[in-house]
mmCIF file of C-alpha atoms in Angstrom:
data_model
loop_
_atom_site.group_PDB
_atom_site.id
_atom_site.type_symbol
_atom_site.label_atom_id
_atom_site.label_comp_id
_atom_site.label_asym_id
_atom_site.label_seq_id
_atom_site.Cartn_x
_atom_site.Cartn_y
_atom_site.Cartn_z
ATOM 1 C CA MET A 1 -10.936 -12.557 -13.152
ATOM 2 C CA ALA A 2 -12.096 -15.916 -11.248
ATOM 3 C CA GLN A 3 -15.398 -15.312 -9.597
ATOM 4 C CA PRO A 4 -14.476 -14.726 -6.155
ATOM 5 C CA GLU A 5 -14.945 -18.019 -3.490
ATOM 6 C CA TYR A 6 -16.432 -15.166 -0.906
ATOM 7 C CA LYS A 7 -17.529 -11.568 -1.475
ATOM 8 C CA ALA A 8 -19.004 -9.081 1.358
ATOM 9 C CA GLY A 9 -21.039 -5.784 0.609
ATOM 10 C CA LYS A 10 -22.232 -2.608 1.598
ATOM 11 C CA ILE A 11 -18.732 -2.434 3.317
ATOM 12 C CA GLN A 12 -18.111 0.479 5.421
ATOM 13 C CA LEU A 13 -15.262 2.412 5.654
ATOM 14 C CA VAL A 14 -15.169 4.440 8.843
ATOM 15 C CA ARG A 15 -11.862 6.380 8.287
ATOM 16 C CA GLY A 16 -10.588 7.947 5.572
ATOM 17 C CA VAL A 17 -6.755 6.474 4.237
ATOM 18 C CA GLU A 18 -4.251 8.060 1.966
ATOM 19 C CA ILE A 19 -1.914 6.471 -0.776
ATOM 20 C CA ASP A 20 0.745 5.955 1.497
ATOM 21 C CA ASP A 21 -1.028 4.936 4.610
ATOM 22 C CA ASN A 22 0.459 1.492 6.115
ATOM 23 C CA LEU A 23 -2.921 -0.538 6.261
ATOM 24 C CA SER A 24 -2.662 -4.650 7.512
ATOM 25 C CA ILE A 25 -5.404 -6.745 6.917
ATOM 26 C CA SER A 26 -7.253 -9.115 8.827
ATOM 27 C CA PHE A 27 -9.554 -12.352 8.099
ATOM 28 C CA TRP A 28 -11.215 -15.079 10.058
ATOM 29 C CA PHE A 29 -13.053 -17.752 9.154
ATOM 30 C CA ASN A 30 -14.803 -18.148 12.512
ATOM 31 C CA ILE A 31 -14.268 -22.368 12.330
ATOM 32 C CA SER A 32 -15.781 -23.693 15.094
ATOM 33 C CA ASP A 33 -15.352 -27.380 13.895
ATOM 34 C CA PRO A 34 -11.608 -27.656 15.653
ATOM 35 C CA ASP A 35 -11.107 -31.061 12.930
ATOM 36 C CA LEU A 36 -11.981 -28.659 9.742
ATOM 37 C CA LYS A 37 -9.695 -25.672 11.251
ATOM 38 C CA ALA A 38 -6.932 -27.884 12.332
ATOM 39 C CA ARG A 39 -6.778 -29.720 8.179
ATOM 40 C CA LEU A 40 -7.342 -26.365 6.888
ATOM 41 C CA ASP A 41 -4.688 -24.592 9.111
ATOM 42 C CA ALA A 42 -1.911 -28.015 7.836
ATOM 43 C CA TYR A 43 -3.922 -26.392 4.197
ATOM 44 C CA TYR A 44 -2.021 -22.987 4.605
ATOM 45 C CA GLN A 45 0.547 -24.297 6.777
ATOM 46 C CA ALA A 46 1.907 -27.148 3.858
ATOM 47 C CA THR A 47 1.323 -24.418 1.059
ATOM 48 C CA LYS A 48 2.724 -21.035 2.354
ATOM 49 C CA ASP A 49 5.421 -21.073 0.340
ATOM 50 C CA ASP A 50 2.938 -20.964 -3.260
ATOM 51 C CA PHE A 51 1.365 -17.883 -2.899
ATOM 52 C CA LYS A 52 -1.171 -18.758 -5.677
ATOM 53 C CA GLN A 53 -2.696 -21.436 -2.945
ATOM 54 C CA GLN A 54 -3.113 -18.854 -0.148
ATOM 55 C CA PRO A 55 -6.337 -16.884 0.466
ATOM 56 C CA GLY A 56 -6.418 -13.500 -1.053
ATOM 57 C CA LEU A 57 -8.496 -10.852 -0.325
ATOM 58 C CA GLU A 58 -9.479 -7.743 -3.048
ATOM 59 C CA ILE A 59 -11.159 -3.976 -2.415
ATOM 60 C CA GLN A 60 -12.798 -2.992 -5.017
ATOM 61 C CA VAL A 61 -15.219 0.351 -5.545
ATOM 62 C CA LYS A 62 -17.757 0.073 -8.299
ATOM 63 C CA ILE A 63 -18.458 3.264 -10.435
ATOM 64 C CA GLY A 64 -20.855 2.427 -13.221
ATOM 65 C CA ASP A 65 -20.984 -1.035 -14.064
ATOM 66 C CA THR A 66 -17.051 -1.038 -13.760
ATOM 67 C CA PHE A 67 -15.098 -2.723 -10.864
ATOM 68 C CA HIS A 68 -11.802 -0.798 -9.630
ATOM 69 C CA ARG A 69 -9.219 -2.649 -7.750
ATOM 70 C CA VAL A 70 -8.854 -0.610 -4.116
ATOM 71 C CA ALA A 71 -5.900 -2.531 -2.674
ATOM 72 C CA ARG A 72 -5.555 -6.148 -2.505
ATOM 73 C CA SER A 73 -3.124 -8.323 -0.484
ATOM 74 C CA ARG A 74 -2.591 -12.096 0.004
ATOM 75 C CA LEU A 75 -3.769 -13.827 3.233
ATOM 76 C CA TRP A 76 -1.410 -15.890 5.497
ATOM 77 C CA LEU A 77 -2.037 -18.013 8.527
ATOM 78 C CA ASN A 78 -0.787 -16.157 11.996
ATOM 79 C CA ASP A 79 2.291 -18.591 12.747
ATOM 80 C CA GLY A 80 2.992 -15.627 15.571
ATOM 81 C CA ALA A 81 6.011 -14.503 12.879
ATOM 82 C CA PRO A 82 6.347 -10.630 12.535
ATOM 83 C CA ARG A 83 4.289 -9.598 10.107
ATOM 84 C CA GLN A 84 5.145 -9.171 7.138
ATOM 85 C CA GLN A 85 5.318 -5.441 5.075
ATOM 86 C CA ALA A 86 4.376 -3.797 2.110
ATOM 87 C CA PRO A 87 7.572 -2.185 0.339
ATOM 88 C CA ALA A 88 7.090 1.704 0.640
ATOM 89 C CA PRO A 89 4.980 3.164 -1.840
ATOM 90 C CA ALA A 90 6.718 5.103 -4.602
ATOM 91 C CA HIS A 91 6.992 8.605 -4.349
ATOM 92 C CA ALA A 92 6.487 11.399 -6.775
ATOM 93 C CA PRO A 93 9.796 12.689 -6.917
ATOM 94 C CA PRO A 94 9.959 16.296 -4.395
ATOM 95 C CA PRO A 95 9.094 19.426 -5.749
ATOM 96 C CA PRO A 96 11.755 21.549 -6.690
ATOM 97 C CA PRO A 97 12.648 24.604 -4.398
ATOM 98 C CA PRO A 98 10.616 27.681 -4.112
ATOM 99 C CA PRO A 99 12.561 30.414 -6.544
ATOM 100 C CA HIS A 100 14.943 32.488 -4.976
ATOM 101 C CA THR A 101 12.764 36.270 -3.776
ATOM 102 C CA SER A 102 15.976 38.008 -3.359
ATOM 103 C CA VAL A 103 18.818 37.718 -5.204
ATOM 104 C CA PRO A 104 22.197 37.529 -3.123
ATOM 105 C CA ASP A 105 24.668 40.511 -2.805
ATOM 106 C CA ALA A 106 27.039 41.053 -5.745
ATOM 107 C CA PRO A 107 30.299 40.402 -4.655
ATOM 108 C CA PRO A 108 32.866 43.687 -5.316
ATOM 109 C CA PRO A 109 33.911 45.410 -8.008
ATOM 110 C CA PRO A 110 37.643 44.505 -8.775
ATOM 111 C CA PRO A 111 40.317 47.400 -7.846
ATOM 112 C CA GLY A 112 39.949 50.297 -10.245
ATOM 113 C CA TYR A 113 36.351 49.147 -11.742
ATOM 114 C CA GLY A 114 35.074 52.603 -10.294
ATOM 115 C CA ALA A 115 37.331 54.978 -11.869
ATOM 116 C CA ALA A 116 37.241 53.047 -14.819
ATOM 117 C CA LYS A 117 33.461 53.161 -15.125
ATOM 118 C CA ASN A 118 34.095 56.791 -14.757
ATOM 119 C CA GLY A 119 36.084 57.245 -17.116
ATOM 120 C CA TYR A 120 39.153 59.053 -15.176
#
């Protein structure tokens, strides 16, 4: 992976997340120069269909000397359209039902079974 153009450190996780939580990401450049902001918005609007031209965000955890990806997403210009939804995560199949703790009643024996069983 290429070196990031921007990075952050000492990120504080303020609550735990589960693998199937629906996360969203927000991002601000905090640009006060209106001309620069307009040019940046125009660039991202013009390249919105080329995901390689959109900003990307990745969250990693460092274990030892190695970074491991936790989450990643592309960012897009907020044009007021509904937010994109990530595909639902693939879930493992449900566990098998627990074994029956009781055996259902057996059907009644056929007519004459008692007599044959007892040798009558």
